[in-house]
Amino acid sequence: MRRRWPKSLSREVGPRWMKLEDSGGEKRESSALQADRESRIWEYEHTLEKIRRRKQDEESASERLRQAMQQPEQELSLRQSAIETREQQLEMVQLDGARGREAIMRERHSIEAVRRTVREERCRQRRQWIHQIKEMNARVLEPVRLLAEERKKKCEQATAKEDVAERALAADIKMIEEYLPKLISLEDIPVNPEETDTIRRQFDEVFTQGEQSHLASAEEEQARKERLGRGLEVYRQRMLDEYVAKKNGKLHDAEATERHLSSVVDQVLN
């Protein structure tokens, strides 16, 4: 029930009471505005805290992604080191092969020179043997020749036995001189030249096959390196694109929310 005031007091107290009621209403409205402002500020700070946490999560995810990408890069580095080692080994094999062929050629020339010297020495010895044999045959025939001259001077005839013996000795010496070049050859005959060429060709084929095998292995390793590099690059680009797109989307949402909250706070504060 509204209190009734006497007419004398109503004229004095009425305006004051209305002012007090108006002041109390303003205070209540101010308290409501203050509570609403504090609520909006808390909501804004809470949203900012979410944004900071989201940013920290994204940074953690980026660090994990970077660590995950380090492993393929390390594997690629190891592959590259292995390829370089294979290439160095191949170069050493090729260099060793070239040195081996040069050494073989030098050894072949040296062996040929030794063989030539040995052949010349053997030829000299064989000529000496043939000369000695011929001298021995001449010494054997010399008494027969002297005996025939002595019989001729005395006008004597050789007996049948002597004639047979002289003819047999002459026939033996003639046979020895005819067959002497066949028994003692002045030149060395090469031993199985076709077999020697076959062995040489086999060595050449072994060196060639080894070189081709190393070249094929190096090319295969290089191709594998290139494939791994391209795959890693595609994987890295895809992960970066996804990360950037996700980050841009989240940052766009956060910026929109921040702008909205800022505008709301500004409206409340103003």
PDB file of C-alpha atoms in Angstrom:
ATOM      1  CA  MET A   1       0.000   0.000   0.000  1.00  0.00           C
ATOM      2  CA  ARG A   2       1.324   3.381  -0.935  1.00  0.00           C
ATOM      3  CA  ARG A   3       1.894   5.567   2.080  1.00  0.00           C
ATOM      4  CA  ARG A   4      -0.227   8.648   2.242  1.00  0.00           C
ATOM      5  CA  TRP A   5       1.444  11.824   3.257  1.00  0.00           C
ATOM      6  CA  PRO A   6      -0.219  14.851   4.718  1.00  0.00           C
ATOM      7  CA  LYS A   7      -0.798  17.556   2.201  1.00  0.00           C
ATOM      8  CA  SER A   8       1.646  19.847   3.919  1.00  0.00           C
ATOM      9  CA  LEU A   9       4.405  17.218   3.716  1.00  0.00           C
ATOM     10  CA  SER A  10       3.401  15.932   0.334  1.00  0.00           C
ATOM     11  CA  ARG A  11       4.434  19.117  -1.316  1.00  0.00           C
ATOM     12  CA  GLU A  12       7.874  18.951   0.299  1.00  0.00           C
ATOM     13  CA  VAL A  13       8.641  15.226   0.480  1.00  0.00           C
ATOM     14  CA  GLY A  14       7.099  14.134  -2.836  1.00  0.00           C
ATOM     15  CA  PRO A  15       9.748  15.546  -5.152  1.00  0.00           C
ATOM     16  CA  ARG A  16      12.544  14.310  -2.929  1.00  0.00           C
ATOM     17  CA  TRP A  17      11.074  10.791  -2.779  1.00  0.00           C
ATOM     18  CA  MET A  18      10.730  10.678  -6.538  1.00  0.00           C
ATOM     19  CA  LYS A  19      14.359  11.733  -6.895  1.00  0.00           C
ATOM     20  CA  LEU A  20      15.388   8.955  -4.474  1.00  0.00           C
ATOM     21  CA  GLU A  21      13.351   6.393  -6.437  1.00  0.00           C
ATOM     22  CA  ASP A  22      14.907   7.601  -9.675  1.00  0.00           C
ATOM     23  CA  SER A  23      18.402   7.387  -8.106  1.00  0.00           C
ATOM     24  CA  GLY A  24      17.773   3.838  -6.870  1.00  0.00           C
ATOM     25  CA  GLY A  25      16.676   2.792 -10.344  1.00  0.00           C
ATOM     26  CA  GLU A  26      19.808   4.246 -11.870  1.00  0.00           C
ATOM     27  CA  LYS A  27      21.958   2.398  -9.350  1.00  0.00           C
ATOM     28  CA  ARG A  28      20.222  -0.888 -10.132  1.00  0.00           C
ATOM     29  CA  GLU A  29      20.641  -0.284 -13.854  1.00  0.00           C
ATOM     30  CA  SER A  30      24.293   0.628 -13.307  1.00  0.00           C
ATOM     31  CA  SER A  31      24.839  -2.556 -11.261  1.00  0.00           C
ATOM     32  CA  ALA A  32      23.236  -4.650 -14.013  1.00  0.00           C
ATOM     33  CA  LEU A  33      25.386  -2.982 -16.638  1.00  0.00           C
ATOM     34  CA  GLN A  34      28.476  -3.549 -14.503  1.00  0.00           C
ATOM     35  CA  ALA A  35      27.620  -7.217 -14.026  1.00  0.00           C
ATOM     36  CA  ASP A  36      26.943  -7.588 -17.742  1.00  0.00           C
ATOM     37  CA  ARG A  37      30.251  -5.866 -18.534  1.00  0.00           C
ATOM     38  CA  GLU A  38      32.177  -8.117 -16.137  1.00  0.00           C
ATOM     39  CA  SER A  39      30.464 -11.169 -17.626  1.00  0.00           C
ATOM     40  CA  ARG A  40      31.402 -10.083 -21.155  1.00  0.00           C
ATOM     41  CA  ILE A  41      34.985  -9.305 -20.069  1.00  0.00           C
ATOM     42  CA  TRP A  42      35.281 -12.757 -18.474  1.00  0.00           C
ATOM     43  CA  GLU A  43      33.893 -14.342 -21.630  1.00  0.00           C
ATOM     44  CA  TYR A  44      36.370 -12.335 -23.717  1.00  0.00           C
ATOM     45  CA  GLU A  45      39.329 -13.382 -21.493  1.00  0.00           C
ATOM     46  CA  HIS A  46      38.133 -16.992 -21.565  1.00  0.00           C
ATOM     47  CA  THR A  47      37.962 -16.857 -25.377  1.00  0.00           C
ATOM     48  CA  LEU A  48      41.443 -15.340 -25.518  1.00  0.00           C
ATOM     49  CA  GLU A  49      42.717 -18.130 -23.266  1.00  0.00           C
ATOM     50  CA  LYS A  50      41.186 -20.690 -25.652  1.00  0.00           C
ATOM     51  CA  ILE A  51      42.891 -18.950 -28.559  1.00  0.00           C
ATOM     52  CA  ARG A  52      46.237 -19.038 -26.733  1.00  0.00           C
ATOM     53  CA  ARG A  53      45.802 -22.729 -25.940  1.00  0.00           C
ATOM     54  CA  ARG A  54      44.847 -23.425 -29.566  1.00  0.00           C
ATOM     55  CA  LYS A  55      47.925 -21.538 -30.710  1.00  0.00           C
ATOM     56  CA  GLN A  56      50.104 -23.567 -28.338  1.00  0.00           C
ATOM     57  CA  ASP A  57      48.506 -26.797 -29.637  1.00  0.00           C
ATOM     58  CA  GLU A  58      49.186 -25.736 -33.223  1.00  0.00           C
ATOM     59  CA  GLU A  59      52.801 -24.929 -32.374  1.00  0.00           C
ATOM     60  CA  SER A  60      53.153 -28.346 -30.706  1.00  0.00           C
ATOM     61  CA  ALA A  61      51.643 -30.010 -33.767  1.00  0.00           C
ATOM     62  CA  SER A  62      54.033 -28.059 -35.990  1.00  0.00           C
ATOM     63  CA  GLU A  63      57.003 -29.213 -33.871  1.00  0.00           C
ATOM     64  CA  ARG A  64      55.820 -32.827 -34.047  1.00  0.00           C
ATOM     65  CA  LEU A  65      55.439 -32.476 -37.822  1.00  0.00           C
ATOM     66  CA  ARG A  66      58.954 -31.064 -38.099  1.00  0.00           C
ATOM     67  CA  GLN A  67      60.349 -33.925 -36.014  1.00  0.00           C
ATOM     68  CA  ALA A  68      58.385 -36.456 -38.113  1.00  0.00           C
ATOM     69  CA  MET A  69      59.836 -34.966 -41.312  1.00  0.00           C
ATOM     70  CA  GLN A  70      63.370 -35.175 -39.940  1.00  0.00           C
ATOM     71  CA  GLN A  71      63.348 -38.990 -40.136  1.00  0.00           C
ATOM     72  CA  PRO A  72      62.767 -39.169 -43.948  1.00  0.00           C
ATOM     73  CA  GLU A  73      65.407 -36.465 -44.388  1.00  0.00           C
ATOM     74  CA  GLN A  74      67.871 -38.488 -42.317  1.00  0.00           C
ATOM     75  CA  GLU A  75      67.046 -41.606 -44.353  1.00  0.00           C
ATOM     76  CA  LEU A  76      67.570 -39.640 -47.553  1.00  0.00           C
ATOM     77  CA  SER A  77      70.911 -38.384 -46.224  1.00  0.00           C
ATOM     78  CA  LEU A  78      71.955 -41.949 -45.376  1.00  0.00           C
ATOM     79  CA  ARG A  79      70.895 -43.115 -48.857  1.00  0.00           C
ATOM     80  CA  GLN A  80      72.865 -40.293 -50.424  1.00  0.00           C
ATOM     81  CA  SER A  81      75.940 -41.189 -48.344  1.00  0.00           C
ATOM     82  CA  ALA A  82      75.581 -44.832 -49.403  1.00  0.00           C
ATOM     83  CA  ILE A  83      75.322 -43.784 -53.069  1.00  0.00           C
ATOM     84  CA  GLU A  84      78.404 -41.596 -52.761  1.00  0.00           C
ATOM     85  CA  THR A  85      80.254 -44.490 -51.127  1.00  0.00           C
ATOM     86  CA  ARG A  86      79.167 -46.820 -53.981  1.00  0.00           C
ATOM     87  CA  GLU A  87      80.295 -44.254 -56.535  1.00  0.00           C
ATOM     88  CA  GLN A  88      83.665 -43.927 -54.821  1.00  0.00           C
ATOM     89  CA  GLN A  89      83.990 -47.713 -54.731  1.00  0.00           C
ATOM     90  CA  LEU A  90      83.091 -47.869 -58.417  1.00  0.00           C
ATOM     91  CA  GLU A  91      85.692 -45.222 -59.219  1.00  0.00           C
ATOM     92  CA  MET A  92      88.258 -47.196 -57.213  1.00  0.00           C
ATOM     93  CA  VAL A  93      87.281 -50.391 -59.046  1.00  0.00           C
ATOM     94  CA  GLN A  94      87.563 -48.645 -62.395  1.00  0.00           C
ATOM     95  CA  LEU A  95      90.900 -47.136 -61.372  1.00  0.00           C
ATOM     96  CA  ASP A  96      92.109 -50.506 -60.091  1.00  0.00           C
ATOM     97  CA  GLY A  97      90.927 -52.118 -63.323  1.00  0.00           C
ATOM     98  CA  ALA A  98      92.825 -49.552 -65.399  1.00  0.00           C
ATOM     99  CA  ARG A  99      95.898 -49.985 -63.232  1.00  0.00           C
ATOM    100  CA  GLY A 100      95.530 -53.749 -63.453  1.00  0.00           C
ATOM    101  CA  ARG A 101      95.326 -53.631 -67.233  1.00  0.00           C
ATOM    102  CA  GLU A 102      98.354 -51.323 -67.372  1.00  0.00           C
ATOM    103  CA  ALA A 103     100.244 -53.666 -65.029  1.00  0.00           C
ATOM    104  CA  ILE A 104      99.219 -56.650 -67.167  1.00  0.00           C
ATOM    105  CA  MET A 105     100.424 -54.885 -70.305  1.00  0.00           C
ATOM    106  CA  ARG A 106     103.726 -53.987 -68.625  1.00  0.00           C
ATOM    107  CA  GLU A 107     104.090 -57.538 -67.334  1.00  0.00           C
ATOM    108  CA  ARG A 108     103.198 -58.890 -70.770  1.00  0.00           C
ATOM    109  CA  HIS A 109     105.878 -56.750 -72.416  1.00  0.00           C
ATOM    110  CA  SER A 110     108.364 -57.794 -69.734  1.00  0.00           C
ATOM    111  CA  ILE A 111     107.485 -61.459 -70.198  1.00  0.00           C
ATOM    112  CA  GLU A 112     107.768 -61.096 -73.965  1.00  0.00           C
ATOM    113  CA  ALA A 113     111.222 -59.547 -73.560  1.00  0.00           C
ATOM    114  CA  VAL A 114     112.299 -62.408 -71.250  1.00  0.00           C
ATOM    115  CA  ARG A 115     110.864 -64.972 -73.640  1.00  0.00           C
ATOM    116  CA  ARG A 116     112.633 -63.313 -76.545  1.00  0.00           C
ATOM    117  CA  THR A 117     115.916 -63.424 -74.653  1.00  0.00           C
ATOM    118  CA  VAL A 118     115.360 -67.085 -73.752  1.00  0.00           C
ATOM    119  CA  ARG A 119     114.465 -67.942 -77.369  1.00  0.00           C
ATOM    120  CA  GLU A 120     117.587 -66.212 -78.644  1.00  0.00           C
ATOM    121  CA  GLU A 121     119.739 -68.050 -76.077  1.00  0.00           C
ATOM    122  CA  ARG A 122     118.140 -71.390 -76.955  1.00  0.00           C
ATOM    123  CA  CYS A 123     118.610 -70.722 -80.685  1.00  0.00           C
ATOM    124  CA  ARG A 124     122.294 -69.926 -80.095  1.00  0.00           C
ATOM    125  CA  GLN A 125     122.742 -73.103 -78.072  1.00  0.00           C
ATOM    126  CA  ARG A 126     120.981 -75.189 -80.745  1.00  0.00           C
ATOM    127  CA  ARG A 127     123.128 -73.750 -83.504  1.00  0.00           C
ATOM    128  CA  GLN A 128     126.142 -74.623 -81.395  1.00  0.00           C
ATOM    129  CA  TRP A 129     124.890 -78.182 -80.898  1.00  0.00           C
ATOM    130  CA  ILE A 130     124.279 -78.632 -84.631  1.00  0.00           C
ATOM    131  CA  HIS A 131     127.743 -77.258 -85.401  1.00  0.00           C
ATOM    132  CA  GLN A 132     129.320 -79.622 -82.833  1.00  0.00           C
ATOM    133  CA  ILE A 133     127.449 -82.624 -84.253  1.00  0.00           C
ATOM    134  CA  LYS A 134     128.575 -81.776 -87.778  1.00  0.00           C
ATOM    135  CA  GLU A 135     132.158 -81.430 -86.567  1.00  0.00           C
ATOM    136  CA  MET A 136     131.881 -84.843 -84.873  1.00  0.00           C
ATOM    137  CA  ASN A 137     130.517 -86.370 -88.119  1.00  0.00           C
ATOM    138  CA  ALA A 138     133.393 -84.815 -90.073  1.00  0.00           C
ATOM    139  CA  ARG A 139     135.914 -86.225 -87.598  1.00  0.00           C
ATOM    140  CA  VAL A 140     134.297 -89.658 -87.917  1.00  0.00           C
ATOM    141  CA  LEU A 141     134.458 -89.529 -91.731  1.00  0.00           C
ATOM    142  CA  GLU A 142     138.023 -88.173 -91.807  1.00  0.00           C
ATOM    143  CA  PRO A 143     139.739 -91.587 -91.124  1.00  0.00           C
ATOM    144  CA  VAL A 144     137.534 -93.257 -93.743  1.00  0.00           C
ATOM    145  CA  ARG A 145     138.466 -90.573 -96.279  1.00  0.00           C
ATOM    146  CA  LEU A 146     142.212 -90.922 -95.467  1.00  0.00           C
ATOM    147  CA  LEU A 147     141.976 -94.709 -95.710  1.00  0.00           C
ATOM    148  CA  ALA A 148     140.297 -94.468 -99.143  1.00  0.00           C
ATOM    149  CA  GLU A 149     143.009 -92.053-100.410  1.00  0.00           C
ATOM    150  CA  GLU A 150     145.746 -94.386 -99.135  1.00  0.00           C
ATOM    151  CA  ARG A 151     144.162 -97.363-100.916  1.00  0.00           C
ATOM    152  CA  LYS A 152     143.885 -95.290-104.058  1.00  0.00           C
ATOM    153  CA  LYS A 153     147.585 -94.401-103.952  1.00  0.00           C
ATOM    154  CA  LYS A 154     148.471 -98.060-103.491  1.00  0.00           C
ATOM    155  CA  CYS A 155     145.939 -99.108-106.135  1.00  0.00           C
ATOM    156  CA  GLU A 156     144.234-101.403-103.684  1.00  0.00           C
ATOM    157  CA  GLN A 157     140.561-102.365-103.519  1.00  0.00           C
ATOM    158  CA  ALA A 158     138.532-102.296-100.306  1.00  0.00           C
ATOM    159  CA  THR A 159     137.311-105.589 -99.126  1.00  0.00           C
ATOM    160  CA  ALA A 160     133.583-106.316 -99.135  1.00  0.00           C
ATOM    161  CA  LYS A 161     133.386-105.984 -95.381  1.00  0.00           C
ATOM    162  CA  GLU A 162     135.193-102.622 -95.429  1.00  0.00           C
ATOM    163  CA  ASP A 163     132.994-101.390 -98.284  1.00  0.00           C
ATOM    164  CA  VAL A 164     129.800-102.311 -96.419  1.00  0.00           C
ATOM    165  CA  ALA A 165     131.032-100.641 -93.245  1.00  0.00           C
ATOM    166  CA  GLU A 166     132.032 -97.431 -95.034  1.00  0.00           C
ATOM    167  CA  ARG A 167     128.716 -97.268 -96.893  1.00  0.00           C
ATOM    168  CA  ALA A 168     126.749 -97.850 -93.677  1.00  0.00           C
ATOM    169  CA  LEU A 169     128.722 -95.134 -91.837  1.00  0.00           C
ATOM    170  CA  ALA A 170     128.180 -92.662 -94.676  1.00  0.00           C
ATOM    171  CA  ALA A 171     124.463 -93.479 -94.771  1.00  0.00           C
ATOM    172  CA  ASP A 172     124.149 -92.976 -91.003  1.00  0.00           C
ATOM    173  CA  ILE A 173     125.914 -89.607 -91.101  1.00  0.00           C
ATOM    174  CA  LYS A 174     123.811 -88.475 -94.040  1.00  0.00           C
ATOM    175  CA  MET A 175     120.639 -89.485 -92.224  1.00  0.00           C
ATOM    176  CA  ILE A 176     121.785 -87.602 -89.122  1.00  0.00           C
ATOM    177  CA  GLU A 177     122.416 -84.424 -91.138  1.00  0.00           C
ATOM    178  CA  GLU A 178     119.064 -84.715 -92.896  1.00  0.00           C
ATOM    179  CA  TYR A 179     117.058 -85.220 -89.733  1.00  0.00           C
ATOM    180  CA  LEU A 180     119.139 -82.923 -87.521  1.00  0.00           C
ATOM    181  CA  PRO A 181     116.996 -79.758 -88.183  1.00  0.00           C
ATOM    182  CA  LYS A 182     113.866 -81.785 -87.304  1.00  0.00           C
ATOM    183  CA  LEU A 183     115.397 -83.124 -84.091  1.00  0.00           C
ATOM    184  CA  ILE A 184     116.752 -79.730 -82.967  1.00  0.00           C
ATOM    185  CA  SER A 185     114.458 -76.836 -83.964  1.00  0.00           C
ATOM    186  CA  LEU A 186     115.910 -73.332 -83.999  1.00  0.00           C
ATOM    187  CA  GLU A 187     112.501 -71.731 -83.151  1.00  0.00           C
ATOM    188  CA  ASP A 188     110.166 -72.231 -80.148  1.00  0.00           C
ATOM    189  CA  ILE A 189     106.660 -73.322 -81.024  1.00  0.00           C
ATOM    190  CA  PRO A 190     104.000 -71.461 -78.979  1.00  0.00           C
ATOM    191  CA  VAL A 191     102.078 -73.686 -76.595  1.00  0.00           C
ATOM    192  CA  ASN A 192      98.300 -73.592 -77.305  1.00  0.00           C
ATOM    193  CA  PRO A 193      98.008 -70.001 -78.586  1.00  0.00           C
ATOM    194  CA  GLU A 194      94.207 -70.395 -78.883  1.00  0.00           C
ATOM    195  CA  GLU A 195      93.972 -71.356 -75.214  1.00  0.00           C
ATOM    196  CA  THR A 196      96.054 -68.307 -74.273  1.00  0.00           C
ATOM    197  CA  ASP A 197      93.689 -66.030 -76.245  1.00  0.00           C
ATOM    198  CA  THR A 198      90.677 -67.692 -74.608  1.00  0.00           C
ATOM    199  CA  ILE A 199      92.053 -67.034 -71.119  1.00  0.00           C
ATOM    200  CA  ARG A 200      92.803 -63.420 -72.045  1.00  0.00           C
ATOM    201  CA  ARG A 201      89.252 -62.928 -73.349  1.00  0.00           C
ATOM    202  CA  GLN A 202      87.820 -64.469 -70.163  1.00  0.00           C
ATOM    203  CA  PHE A 203      89.787 -61.996 -68.035  1.00  0.00           C
ATOM    204  CA  ASP A 204      88.528 -59.111 -70.194  1.00  0.00           C
ATOM    205  CA  GLU A 205      84.940 -60.352 -69.861  1.00  0.00           C
ATOM    206  CA  VAL A 206      85.278 -60.621 -66.068  1.00  0.00           C
ATOM    207  CA  PHE A 207      86.583 -57.044 -65.821  1.00  0.00           C
ATOM    208  CA  THR A 208      83.825 -55.794 -68.157  1.00  0.00           C
ATOM    209  CA  GLN A 209      81.051 -57.621 -66.288  1.00  0.00           C
ATOM    210  CA  GLY A 210      82.292 -56.281 -62.936  1.00  0.00           C
ATOM    211  CA  GLU A 211      82.369 -52.733 -64.261  1.00  0.00           C
ATOM    212  CA  GLN A 212      78.894 -53.043 -65.809  1.00  0.00           C
ATOM    213  CA  SER A 213      77.510 -54.531 -62.574  1.00  0.00           C
ATOM    214  CA  HIS A 214      78.851 -51.653 -60.494  1.00  0.00           C
ATOM    215  CA  LEU A 215      77.535 -49.112 -63.016  1.00  0.00           C
ATOM    216  CA  ALA A 216      74.066 -50.725 -62.971  1.00  0.00           C
ATOM    217  CA  SER A 217      74.064 -50.769 -59.147  1.00  0.00           C
ATOM    218  CA  ALA A 218      75.064 -47.105 -58.995  1.00  0.00           C
ATOM    219  CA  GLU A 219      72.361 -46.146 -61.512  1.00  0.00           C
ATOM    220  CA  GLU A 220      69.721 -48.116 -59.593  1.00  0.00           C
ATOM    221  CA  GLU A 221      70.720 -46.462 -56.313  1.00  0.00           C
ATOM    222  CA  GLN A 222      70.632 -43.042 -57.974  1.00  0.00           C
ATOM    223  CA  ALA A 223      67.133 -43.721 -59.343  1.00  0.00           C
ATOM    224  CA  ARG A 224      65.977 -44.883 -55.907  1.00  0.00           C
ATOM    225  CA  LYS A 225      67.427 -41.717 -54.377  1.00  0.00           C
ATOM    226  CA  GLU A 226      65.572 -39.556 -56.866  1.00  0.00           C
ATOM    227  CA  ARG A 227      62.277 -41.407 -56.271  1.00  0.00           C
ATOM    228  CA  LEU A 228      62.676 -41.073 -52.494  1.00  0.00           C
ATOM    229  CA  GLY A 229      63.498 -37.375 -52.859  1.00  0.00           C
ATOM    230  CA  ARG A 230      60.429 -36.741 -55.017  1.00  0.00           C
ATOM    231  CA  GLY A 231      58.182 -38.701 -52.630  1.00  0.00           C
ATOM    232  CA  LEU A 232      59.561 -36.831 -49.619  1.00  0.00           C
ATOM    233  CA  GLU A 233      59.054 -33.493 -51.368  1.00  0.00           C
ATOM    234  CA  VAL A 234      55.432 -34.363 -52.240  1.00  0.00           C
ATOM    235  CA  TYR A 235      54.784 -35.575 -48.676  1.00  0.00           C
ATOM    236  CA  ARG A 236      56.388 -32.460 -47.193  1.00  0.00           C
ATOM    237  CA  GLN A 237      54.400 -30.132 -49.484  1.00  0.00           C
ATOM    238  CA  ARG A 238      51.146 -31.931 -48.712  1.00  0.00           C
ATOM    239  CA  MET A 239      51.727 -31.735 -44.942  1.00  0.00           C
ATOM    240  CA  LEU A 240      52.688 -28.061 -45.181  1.00  0.00           C
ATOM    241  CA  ASP A 241      49.630 -27.277 -47.310  1.00  0.00           C
ATOM    242  CA  GLU A 242      47.324 -29.035 -44.840  1.00  0.00           C
ATOM    243  CA  TYR A 243      49.001 -27.347 -41.903  1.00  0.00           C
ATOM    244  CA  VAL A 244      48.890 -23.902 -43.501  1.00  0.00           C
ATOM    245  CA  ALA A 245      45.252 -24.341 -44.555  1.00  0.00           C
ATOM    246  CA  LYS A 246      44.263 -25.522 -41.083  1.00  0.00           C
ATOM    247  CA  LYS A 247      46.248 -22.763 -39.415  1.00  0.00           C
ATOM    248  CA  ASN A 248      44.836 -20.087 -41.715  1.00  0.00           C
ATOM    249  CA  GLY A 249      41.307 -21.331 -41.061  1.00  0.00           C
ATOM    250  CA  LYS A 250      41.798 -21.360 -37.293  1.00  0.00           C
ATOM    251  CA  LEU A 251      43.496 -17.967 -37.300  1.00  0.00           C
ATOM    252  CA  HIS A 252      40.684 -16.546 -39.443  1.00  0.00           C
ATOM    253  CA  ASP A 253      38.080 -17.862 -36.987  1.00  0.00           C
ATOM    254  CA  ALA A 254      40.072 -16.584 -34.025  1.00  0.00           C
ATOM    255  CA  GLU A 255      40.532 -13.156 -35.605  1.00  0.00           C
ATOM    256  CA  ALA A 256      36.810 -12.948 -36.415  1.00  0.00           C
ATOM    257  CA  THR A 257      35.922 -13.926 -32.848  1.00  0.00           C
ATOM    258  CA  GLU A 258      38.455 -11.456 -31.455  1.00  0.00           C
ATOM    259  CA  ARG A 259      37.083  -8.653 -33.635  1.00  0.00           C
ATOM    260  CA  HIS A 260      33.524  -9.482 -32.573  1.00  0.00           C
ATOM    261  CA  LEU A 261      34.457  -9.557 -28.890  1.00  0.00           C
ATOM    262  CA  SER A 262      36.431  -6.354 -29.203  1.00  0.00           C
ATOM    263  CA  SER A 263      33.498  -4.614 -30.840  1.00  0.00           C
ATOM    264  CA  VAL A 264      31.154  -5.923 -28.128  1.00  0.00           C
ATOM    265  CA  VAL A 265      33.503  -4.785 -25.347  1.00  0.00           C
ATOM    266  CA  ASP A 266      33.907  -1.411 -26.995  1.00  0.00           C
ATOM    267  CA  GLN A 267      30.125  -1.053 -27.235  1.00  0.00           C
ATOM    268  CA  VAL A 268      29.755  -2.019 -23.586  1.00  0.00           C
ATOM    269  CA  LEU A 269      32.542   0.263 -22.430  1.00  0.00           C
ATOM    270  CA  ASN A 270      31.281   3.167 -24.506  1.00  0.00           C
TER     271      ASN A 270
END
